[in-house]
mmCIF file of C-alpha atoms in Angstrom:
data_model
loop_
_atom_site.group_PDB
_atom_site.id
_atom_site.type_symbol
_atom_site.label_atom_id
_atom_site.label_comp_id
_atom_site.label_asym_id
_atom_site.label_seq_id
_atom_site.Cartn_x
_atom_site.Cartn_y
_atom_site.Cartn_z
ATOM 1 C CA MET A 1 -17.671 -6.798 42.085
ATOM 2 C CA ARG A 2 -17.092 -9.124 39.806
ATOM 3 C CA PHE A 3 -20.382 -9.574 38.085
ATOM 4 C CA LEU A 4 -19.785 -5.534 37.902
ATOM 5 C CA ILE A 5 -16.318 -5.968 36.542
ATOM 6 C CA ALA A 6 -17.398 -7.865 33.746
ATOM 7 C CA VAL A 7 -20.493 -6.511 32.459
ATOM 8 C CA LEU A 8 -18.399 -2.729 33.008
ATOM 9 C CA SER A 9 -15.586 -4.887 30.189
ATOM 10 C CA VAL A 10 -18.514 -6.158 27.971
ATOM 11 C CA VAL A 11 -19.140 -2.193 28.084
ATOM 12 C CA GLY A 12 -16.052 -1.307 27.060
ATOM 13 C CA ILE A 13 -15.981 -3.892 24.541
ATOM 14 C CA LEU A 14 -18.868 -2.650 22.604
ATOM 15 C CA VAL A 15 -17.833 1.054 23.038
ATOM 16 C CA SER A 16 -15.051 0.484 21.255
ATOM 17 C CA ALA A 17 -16.752 -1.949 18.634
ATOM 18 C CA SER A 18 -19.018 1.370 18.096
ATOM 19 C CA ALA A 19 -16.680 3.904 17.604
ATOM 20 C CA ALA A 20 -14.896 2.007 14.829
ATOM 21 C CA LYS A 21 -17.871 1.624 13.015
ATOM 22 C CA ALA A 22 -18.308 5.367 12.845
ATOM 23 C CA ASP A 23 -14.709 5.940 12.132
ATOM 24 C CA ARG A 24 -14.000 7.017 7.875
ATOM 25 C CA ARG A 25 -11.481 4.353 6.590
ATOM 26 C CA VAL A 26 -10.345 5.062 2.412
ATOM 27 C CA ALA A 27 -7.710 3.727 0.692
ATOM 28 C CA PHE A 28 -6.850 4.061 -3.048
ATOM 29 C CA VAL A 29 -5.094 0.886 -4.440
ATOM 30 C CA VAL A 30 -3.923 0.648 -7.747
ATOM 31 C CA GLY A 31 -1.218 -2.545 -8.880
ATOM 32 C CA ASN A 32 -0.178 -1.835 -12.057
ATOM 33 C CA GLY A 33 1.736 -4.417 -14.385
ATOM 34 C CA ALA A 34 0.768 -4.893 -18.164
ATOM 35 C CA TYR A 35 3.172 -2.130 -18.977
ATOM 36 C CA LYS A 36 2.525 -1.204 -23.614
ATOM 37 C CA ASN A 37 6.075 0.462 -24.318
ATOM 38 C CA VAL A 38 8.217 -1.320 -21.404
ATOM 39 C CA ALA A 39 8.919 -5.187 -20.470
ATOM 40 C CA PRO A 40 5.963 -5.828 -18.524
ATOM 41 C CA LEU A 41 5.518 -6.172 -14.364
ATOM 42 C CA PRO A 42 3.683 -9.724 -13.706
ATOM 43 C CA ASN A 43 3.722 -9.385 -9.637
ATOM 44 C CA PRO A 44 2.234 -5.860 -8.484
ATOM 45 C CA PRO A 45 -1.900 -5.979 -9.909
ATOM 46 C CA ILE A 46 -1.679 -9.109 -7.219
ATOM 47 C CA ASP A 47 0.063 -7.477 -4.781
ATOM 48 C CA ALA A 48 -2.729 -4.732 -5.384
ATOM 49 C CA LYS A 49 -5.741 -6.792 -5.275
ATOM 50 C CA ALA A 50 -4.119 -8.826 -1.910
ATOM 51 C CA MET A 51 -3.965 -5.428 -0.654
ATOM 52 C CA ALA A 52 -7.046 -4.374 -1.114
ATOM 53 C CA GLY A 53 -8.538 -7.599 -0.064
ATOM 54 C CA VAL A 54 -6.714 -6.755 3.248
ATOM 55 C CA LEU A 55 -7.452 -3.294 4.040
ATOM 56 C CA ARG A 56 -11.390 -4.269 3.064
ATOM 57 C CA ASN A 57 -11.073 -6.430 5.840
ATOM 58 C CA ALA A 58 -10.079 -3.730 7.886
ATOM 59 C CA GLY A 59 -12.909 -1.479 7.468
ATOM 60 C CA PHE A 60 -11.283 0.128 5.024
ATOM 61 C CA ASP A 61 -13.630 2.181 1.757
ATOM 62 C CA VAL A 62 -11.092 1.054 -1.417
ATOM 63 C CA VAL A 63 -10.730 3.180 -4.456
ATOM 64 C CA GLU A 64 -9.515 0.018 -6.741
ATOM 65 C CA GLY A 65 -7.842 -0.336 -9.617
ATOM 66 C CA ILE A 66 -5.804 -2.834 -12.308
ATOM 67 C CA ASN A 67 -3.527 -1.937 -14.643
ATOM 68 C CA LEU A 68 -5.190 1.980 -15.345
ATOM 69 C CA THR A 69 -3.699 4.445 -18.173
ATOM 70 C CA ARG A 70 -3.200 7.866 -17.857
ATOM 71 C CA ASP A 71 -7.081 8.200 -17.679
ATOM 72 C CA LYS A 72 -7.542 5.930 -15.389
ATOM 73 C CA MET A 73 -5.985 6.615 -12.685
ATOM 74 C CA THR A 74 -6.664 10.201 -13.035
ATOM 75 C CA GLU A 75 -10.418 9.042 -12.391
ATOM 76 C CA ARG A 76 -9.632 6.715 -9.386
ATOM 77 C CA LEU A 77 -7.793 9.330 -7.954
ATOM 78 C CA LEU A 78 -10.592 12.026 -8.042
ATOM 79 C CA GLU A 79 -12.707 9.363 -6.742
ATOM 80 C CA PHE A 80 -10.493 9.307 -3.395
ATOM 81 C CA GLY A 81 -9.961 12.466 -2.899
ATOM 82 C CA LYS A 82 -13.621 13.019 -2.710
ATOM 83 C CA LYS A 83 -13.969 10.159 -0.298
ATOM 84 C CA THR A 84 -11.509 11.141 1.916
ATOM 85 C CA GLN A 85 -12.696 14.724 2.827
ATOM 86 C CA GLY A 86 -13.431 14.622 7.124
ATOM 87 C CA ALA A 87 -12.107 10.496 6.609
ATOM 88 C CA ASP A 88 -10.747 9.440 10.018
ATOM 89 C CA VAL A 89 -7.905 7.331 8.102
ATOM 90 C CA ALA A 90 -6.247 7.203 4.012
ATOM 91 C CA VAL A 91 -4.445 4.920 2.945
ATOM 92 C CA PHE A 92 -2.817 4.677 -0.288
ATOM 93 C CA PHE A 93 -1.106 1.738 -1.622
ATOM 94 C CA TYR A 94 0.837 1.264 -5.135
ATOM 95 C CA ALA A 95 2.746 -1.231 -6.886
ATOM 96 C CA GLY A 96 4.291 -0.977 -10.044
ATOM 97 C CA HIS A 97 6.766 1.376 -11.648
ATOM 98 C CA GLY A 98 7.966 4.436 -11.120
ATOM 99 C CA ILE A 99 10.613 7.064 -11.650
ATOM 100 C CA ALA A 100 12.690 9.611 -9.901
ATOM 101 C CA VAL A 101 13.162 12.983 -11.849
ATOM 102 C CA ASP A 102 15.041 16.010 -10.487
ATOM 103 C CA GLY A 103 14.358 14.424 -7.344
ATOM 104 C CA THR A 104 10.294 14.260 -7.637
ATOM 105 C CA ASN A 105 9.189 11.011 -7.573
ATOM 106 C CA TYR A 106 6.090 9.977 -10.756
ATOM 107 C CA LEU A 107 4.439 6.830 -10.657
ATOM 108 C CA LEU A 108 3.964 5.400 -14.217
ATOM 109 C CA PRO A 109 0.231 4.360 -15.851
ATOM 110 C CA VAL A 110 0.280 0.932 -18.444
ATOM 111 C CA ASP A 111 0.615 3.912 -21.371
ATOM 112 C CA ALA A 112 3.518 5.265 -20.603
ATOM 113 C CA ASP A 113 5.654 6.300 -23.423
ATOM 114 C CA ILE A 114 7.938 8.834 -22.058
ATOM 115 C CA LYS A 115 10.562 9.851 -24.368
ATOM 116 C CA SER A 116 11.662 12.783 -23.331
ATOM 117 C CA GLU A 117 11.701 15.232 -19.283
ATOM 118 C CA MET A 118 8.652 17.015 -20.829
ATOM 119 C CA ASP A 119 6.290 14.106 -21.070
ATOM 120 C CA ILE A 120 6.892 13.690 -17.754
ATOM 121 C CA LYS A 121 6.494 17.480 -16.843
ATOM 122 C CA LEU A 122 3.570 17.538 -19.099
ATOM 123 C CA GLY A 123 1.729 14.694 -17.557
ATOM 124 C CA SER A 124 2.292 11.179 -18.998
ATOM 125 C CA ALA A 125 3.918 10.139 -15.328
ATOM 126 C CA ILE A 126 1.994 10.817 -12.159
ATOM 127 C CA ASN A 127 4.071 13.188 -9.668
ATOM 128 C CA VAL A 128 3.310 11.360 -6.547
ATOM 129 C CA ASP A 129 3.912 14.909 -4.589
ATOM 130 C CA LEU A 130 0.895 16.365 -6.349
ATOM 131 C CA SER A 131 -1.543 13.353 -6.308
ATOM 132 C CA LEU A 132 -0.917 12.823 -2.180
ATOM 133 C CA ASP A 133 -1.214 16.789 -1.394
ATOM 134 C CA GLN A 134 -4.530 17.083 -3.292
ATOM 135 C CA THR A 135 -5.929 13.318 -2.805
ATOM 136 C CA MET A 136 -4.899 12.978 1.467
ATOM 137 C CA ASN A 137 -4.846 16.600 2.346
ATOM 138 C CA ASP A 138 -7.907 16.448 4.605
ATOM 139 C CA ALA A 139 -7.880 13.015 5.974
ATOM 140 C CA LYS A 140 -6.591 13.206 10.607
ATOM 141 C CA VAL A 141 -3.823 9.982 9.736
ATOM 142 C CA LYS A 142 -2.751 9.420 5.790
ATOM 143 C CA LEU A 143 -0.427 6.031 5.135
ATOM 144 C CA VAL A 144 1.145 5.945 1.625
ATOM 145 C CA PHE A 145 2.706 2.577 1.281
ATOM 146 C CA LEU A 146 4.931 2.536 -2.310
ATOM 147 C CA ASP A 147 6.662 -0.201 -3.843
ATOM 148 C CA ALA A 148 7.293 1.324 -6.477
ATOM 149 C CA CYS A 149 11.244 1.383 -5.707
ATOM 150 C CA ARG A 150 12.262 -0.234 -9.214
ATOM 151 C CA ASP A 151 14.639 0.451 -12.498
ATOM 152 C CA ASN A 152 13.642 2.915 -14.673
ATOM 153 C CA PRO A 153 12.559 1.526 -17.865
ATOM 154 C CA PHE A 154 12.857 5.227 -19.386
ATOM 155 C CA ALA A 155 15.806 6.073 -17.968
ATOM 156 C CA ALA A 156 17.929 5.810 -20.919
ATOM 157 C CA LYS A 157 15.592 7.225 -23.379
ATOM 158 C CA ILE A 158 15.197 10.558 -20.812
ATOM 159 C CA LYS A 159 19.070 11.645 -20.301
ATOM 160 C CA ALA A 160 19.552 10.932 -24.529
ATOM 161 C CA THR A 161 16.819 13.268 -25.836
ATOM 162 C CA SER A 162 17.066 16.504 -22.422
ATOM 163 C CA THR A 163 19.070 19.495 -23.547
ATOM 164 C CA ARG A 164 20.281 20.141 -19.730
ATOM 165 C CA SER A 165 21.643 18.007 -17.181
ATOM 166 C CA VAL A 166 18.532 15.755 -15.257
ATOM 167 C CA ALA A 167 19.228 13.504 -12.607
ATOM 168 C CA VAL A 168 17.519 10.413 -13.173
ATOM 169 C CA GLN A 169 17.931 7.151 -10.500
ATOM 170 C CA SER A 170 17.621 4.909 -9.717
ATOM 171 C CA GLY A 171 14.211 3.418 -7.475
ATOM 172 C CA LEU A 172 12.442 6.757 -6.001
ATOM 173 C CA ALA A 173 13.508 9.591 -4.714
ATOM 174 C CA GLU A 174 13.431 10.714 -0.227
ATOM 175 C CA MET A 175 10.383 11.795 0.535
ATOM 176 C CA LYS A 176 9.077 14.291 3.726
ATOM 177 C CA SER A 177 6.083 13.359 5.383
ATOM 178 C CA GLY A 178 4.049 16.196 6.723
ATOM 179 C CA GLU A 179 1.682 16.487 9.652
ATOM 180 C CA GLY A 180 -0.413 12.891 10.560
ATOM 181 C CA THR A 181 2.034 11.243 7.823
ATOM 182 C CA LEU A 182 3.615 8.171 7.469
ATOM 183 C CA ILE A 183 5.461 7.163 4.278
ATOM 184 C CA ALA A 184 6.999 3.970 3.683
ATOM 185 C CA PHE A 185 8.782 2.565 1.012
ATOM 186 C CA ALA A 186 9.829 -1.015 -0.366
ATOM 187 C CA THR A 187 13.350 -0.044 -0.198
ATOM 188 C CA GLY A 188 15.785 2.880 0.592
ATOM 189 C CA PRO A 189 16.450 6.664 -1.750
ATOM 190 C CA GLY A 190 17.466 5.755 -4.394
ATOM 191 C CA GLN A 191 17.264 1.338 -4.149
ATOM 192 C CA THR A 192 16.231 -0.854 -5.950
ATOM 193 C CA ALA A 193 13.434 -3.126 -4.659
ATOM 194 C CA LEU A 194 12.233 -7.667 -5.582
ATOM 195 C CA ASP A 195 10.363 -8.092 -7.334
ATOM 196 C CA GLY A 196 10.060 -11.321 -5.583
ATOM 197 C CA GLN A 197 9.060 -14.710 -7.877
ATOM 198 C CA GLU A 198 6.283 -14.198 -10.296
ATOM 199 C CA GLY A 199 3.006 -15.060 -9.865
ATOM 200 C CA THR A 200 3.303 -14.047 -5.890
ATOM 201 C CA ASN A 201 3.686 -11.210 -3.808
ATOM 202 C CA SER A 202 6.580 -8.466 -3.985
ATOM 203 C CA PRO A 203 8.277 -9.113 -0.220
ATOM 204 C CA PHE A 204 7.647 -5.818 0.793
ATOM 205 C CA THR A 205 3.889 -5.498 -0.248
ATOM 206 C CA ARG A 206 3.556 -9.316 2.163
ATOM 207 C CA ALA A 207 5.233 -7.892 4.909
ATOM 208 C CA LEU A 208 2.314 -5.304 4.905
ATOM 209 C CA MET A 209 0.180 -8.175 4.338
ATOM 210 C CA ALA A 210 1.093 -9.834 7.505
ATOM 211 C CA ASN A 211 2.288 -6.555 9.745
ATOM 212 C CA ILE A 212 -0.034 -4.028 9.319
ATOM 213 C CA THR A 213 -3.392 -5.239 10.480
ATOM 214 C CA GLN A 214 -2.223 -7.725 13.220
ATOM 215 C CA PRO A 215 -4.359 -6.913 16.820
ATOM 216 C CA GLY A 216 -3.203 -4.414 18.859
ATOM 217 C CA VAL A 217 -0.104 -3.955 16.740
ATOM 218 C CA GLU A 218 0.561 0.107 16.398
ATOM 219 C CA ILE A 219 1.505 1.364 12.799
ATOM 220 C CA GLN A 220 4.415 2.013 13.126
ATOM 221 C CA GLN A 221 5.561 -1.037 15.405
ATOM 222 C CA ALA A 222 4.539 -3.048 12.201
ATOM 223 C CA MET A 223 6.499 -0.948 9.973
ATOM 224 C CA THR A 224 9.798 -2.015 12.238
ATOM 225 C CA GLN A 225 8.235 -5.774 12.005
ATOM 226 C CA VAL A 226 8.331 -5.557 8.010
ATOM 227 C CA ARG A 227 11.357 -4.647 7.228
ATOM 228 C CA ALA A 228 12.695 -6.405 9.444
ATOM 229 C CA GLN A 229 10.547 -9.292 7.662
ATOM 230 C CA VAL A 230 11.692 -8.233 4.611
ATOM 231 C CA ASN A 231 15.432 -7.625 5.189
ATOM 232 C CA GLU A 232 15.379 -10.963 6.587
ATOM 233 C CA GLU A 233 13.452 -13.091 3.586
ATOM 234 C CA THR A 234 16.005 -10.832 0.878
ATOM 235 C CA ASN A 235 19.398 -12.216 2.582
ATOM 236 C CA LYS A 236 20.251 -8.369 3.424
ATOM 237 C CA GLY A 237 19.561 -7.225 -0.176
ATOM 238 C CA GLN A 238 16.529 -4.692 1.053
ATOM 239 C CA LEU A 239 15.418 -2.904 3.807
ATOM 240 C CA PRO A 240 12.571 -0.566 3.156
ATOM 241 C CA TRP A 241 12.134 2.369 3.861
ATOM 242 C CA GLY A 242 9.908 5.199 5.613
ATOM 243 C CA HIS A 243 9.190 8.452 7.169
ATOM 244 C CA THR A 244 6.590 9.192 9.649
ATOM 245 C CA ASN A 245 5.273 12.562 10.849
ATOM 246 C CA LEU A 246 2.570 11.100 13.171
ATOM 247 C CA THR A 247 1.198 12.492 16.322
ATOM 248 C CA GLY A 248 0.069 9.693 17.709
ATOM 249 C CA ALA A 249 -0.696 6.309 18.389
ATOM 250 C CA VAL A 250 -2.643 4.555 15.415
ATOM 251 C CA TYR A 251 -4.057 1.279 14.909
ATOM 252 C CA LEU A 252 -4.726 0.357 11.853
ATOM 253 C CA ASN A 253 -6.919 -3.479 13.984
ATOM 254 C CA PRO A 254 -6.513 -2.681 17.976
ATOM 255 C CA VAL A 255 -8.071 -4.571 21.030
ATOM 256 C CA ALA A 256 -10.030 -3.442 23.562
ATOM 257 C CA THR A 257 -8.025 -0.162 25.482
ATOM 258 C CA PRO A 258 -7.721 -0.734 28.584
ATOM 259 C CA ALA A 259 -9.400 2.047 31.353
ATOM 260 C CA GLY A 260 -8.288 4.331 31.727
ATOM 261 C CA ALA A 261 -5.567 4.577 28.905
ATOM 262 C CA PRO A 262 -5.329 7.262 25.817
ATOM 263 C CA PRO A 263 -7.333 6.800 22.842
ATOM 264 C CA ALA A 264 -5.885 5.812 19.515
ATOM 265 C CA VAL A 265 -5.585 8.814 16.788
ATOM 266 C CA ALA A 266 -6.947 6.505 14.372
ATOM 267 C CA ALA A 267 -11.019 4.726 15.527
ATOM 268 C CA ASN A 268 -10.477 0.708 15.793
ATOM 269 C CA THR A 269 -12.025 -2.046 14.413
ATOM 270 C CA PRO A 270 -13.436 -4.918 16.187
ATOM 271 C CA ALA A 271 -10.687 -7.322 16.669
ATOM 272 C CA THR A 272 -11.175 -10.773 14.741
ATOM 273 C CA THR A 273 -11.580 -14.228 15.785
ATOM 274 C CA THR A 274 -9.475 -15.036 13.442
ATOM 275 C CA SER A 275 -5.443 -15.292 12.894
ATOM 276 C CA PRO A 276 -3.489 -12.504 11.560
ATOM 277 C CA ALA A 277 -1.965 -14.764 9.049
ATOM 278 C CA SER A 278 -5.236 -16.214 8.279
ATOM 279 C CA ASP A 279 -7.104 -12.905 7.536
ATOM 280 C CA VAL A 280 -4.030 -11.939 5.777
ATOM 281 C CA GLU A 281 -4.796 -15.638 3.452
ATOM 282 C CA LEU A 282 -8.876 -15.112 3.194
ATOM 283 C CA GLU A 283 -8.698 -11.860 1.766
ATOM 284 C CA PHE A 284 -5.851 -12.835 -0.479
ATOM 285 C CA TRP A 285 -7.816 -16.119 -1.975
ATOM 286 C CA ARG A 286 -11.019 -13.929 -1.954
ATOM 287 C CA SER A 287 -8.722 -11.532 -4.102
ATOM 288 C CA ILE A 288 -8.401 -14.429 -6.727
ATOM 289 C CA LYS A 289 -10.585 -17.179 -6.337
ATOM 290 C CA ASP A 290 -12.601 -17.014 -9.571
ATOM 291 C CA SER A 291 -10.281 -15.967 -11.378
ATOM 292 C CA ASN A 292 -8.644 -18.054 -14.453
ATOM 293 C CA LYS A 293 -5.189 -16.600 -14.674
ATOM 294 C CA PRO A 294 -3.008 -19.809 -13.094
ATOM 295 C CA GLU A 295 -0.391 -17.161 -12.476
ATOM 296 C CA GLU A 296 -2.323 -15.290 -10.235
ATOM 297 C CA LEU A 297 -3.813 -19.345 -8.932
ATOM 298 C CA ASN A 298 -0.167 -19.995 -8.330
ATOM 299 C CA ALA A 299 0.407 -16.841 -5.993
ATOM 300 C CA TYR A 300 -1.458 -18.537 -3.724
ATOM 301 C CA LEU A 301 0.145 -21.853 -3.727
ATOM 302 C CA THR A 302 3.615 -19.772 -3.620
ATOM 303 C CA SER A 303 2.775 -17.955 -0.680
ATOM 304 C CA TYR A 304 0.310 -20.003 1.294
ATOM 305 C CA PRO A 305 1.889 -24.162 0.230
ATOM 306 C CA ASN A 306 0.087 -25.256 2.714
ATOM 307 C CA GLY A 307 -3.022 -23.036 2.908
ATOM 308 C CA GLN A 308 -6.798 -23.635 3.790
ATOM 309 C CA PHE A 309 -7.719 -23.006 -0.069
ATOM 310 C CA LYS A 310 -4.914 -25.529 -1.510
#
């Protein structure tokens, strides 16, 4: 009997692993920091490289971009949209400048030079709602992480040139998620988030990396841990906010499902043999190990002062 149970357990694990390999996972990961017309942001490119590594380790086909112009962002979005057709899980991660005008959120390419509301509406910025709708609509599960809740660097120009009363707020505006979607912001609507120490990850990205691919942790539970970590790390100065309309449990790194338990909505990846923190550290190191930029190498030392590769 014990032998039979052992055999069945092994079969169950193999079936789970096979299902994981059949899963289609696609991610869009962009970090914009080298802005040409406003002060640069040092950390978003580091955030994006590290997040791309974490997601690849979790089985995602990652469409990645660093310091993208408007045209290049459009190219990456088109590529991402094609890959998400029929995908089981699609992730959208952006770090960099984002602005909210009249309740609509926009992401800023590095060549953005916004002098008026018309510049935004005519395409100098990336409309978040439109981008998500056009690129992720066909995916079964949609996870959106926006580390873009910073001060609007073009706010004064927009207000000064507007011929009508235009609402230009700090941070990003509230967004509602559609069916099968989770949207998470680095902080609450209309508030600004912290970049973190220069050359490191932002508090929000660091918390995402540490929690969303923990073995056996459901994504909404992981986001609760993300909020707690950021809140503690910033001495209650920043509290991530989100909206979810998921219709089932979603695991980015599940453990084997016990007999009789309902399956997860999203297909699973095999459990890793190292701890979550080790996975995050390894992917962070892989993302910057060939870099010749001191700030990126220092980011590893700051995040992992006793790390394996120090």
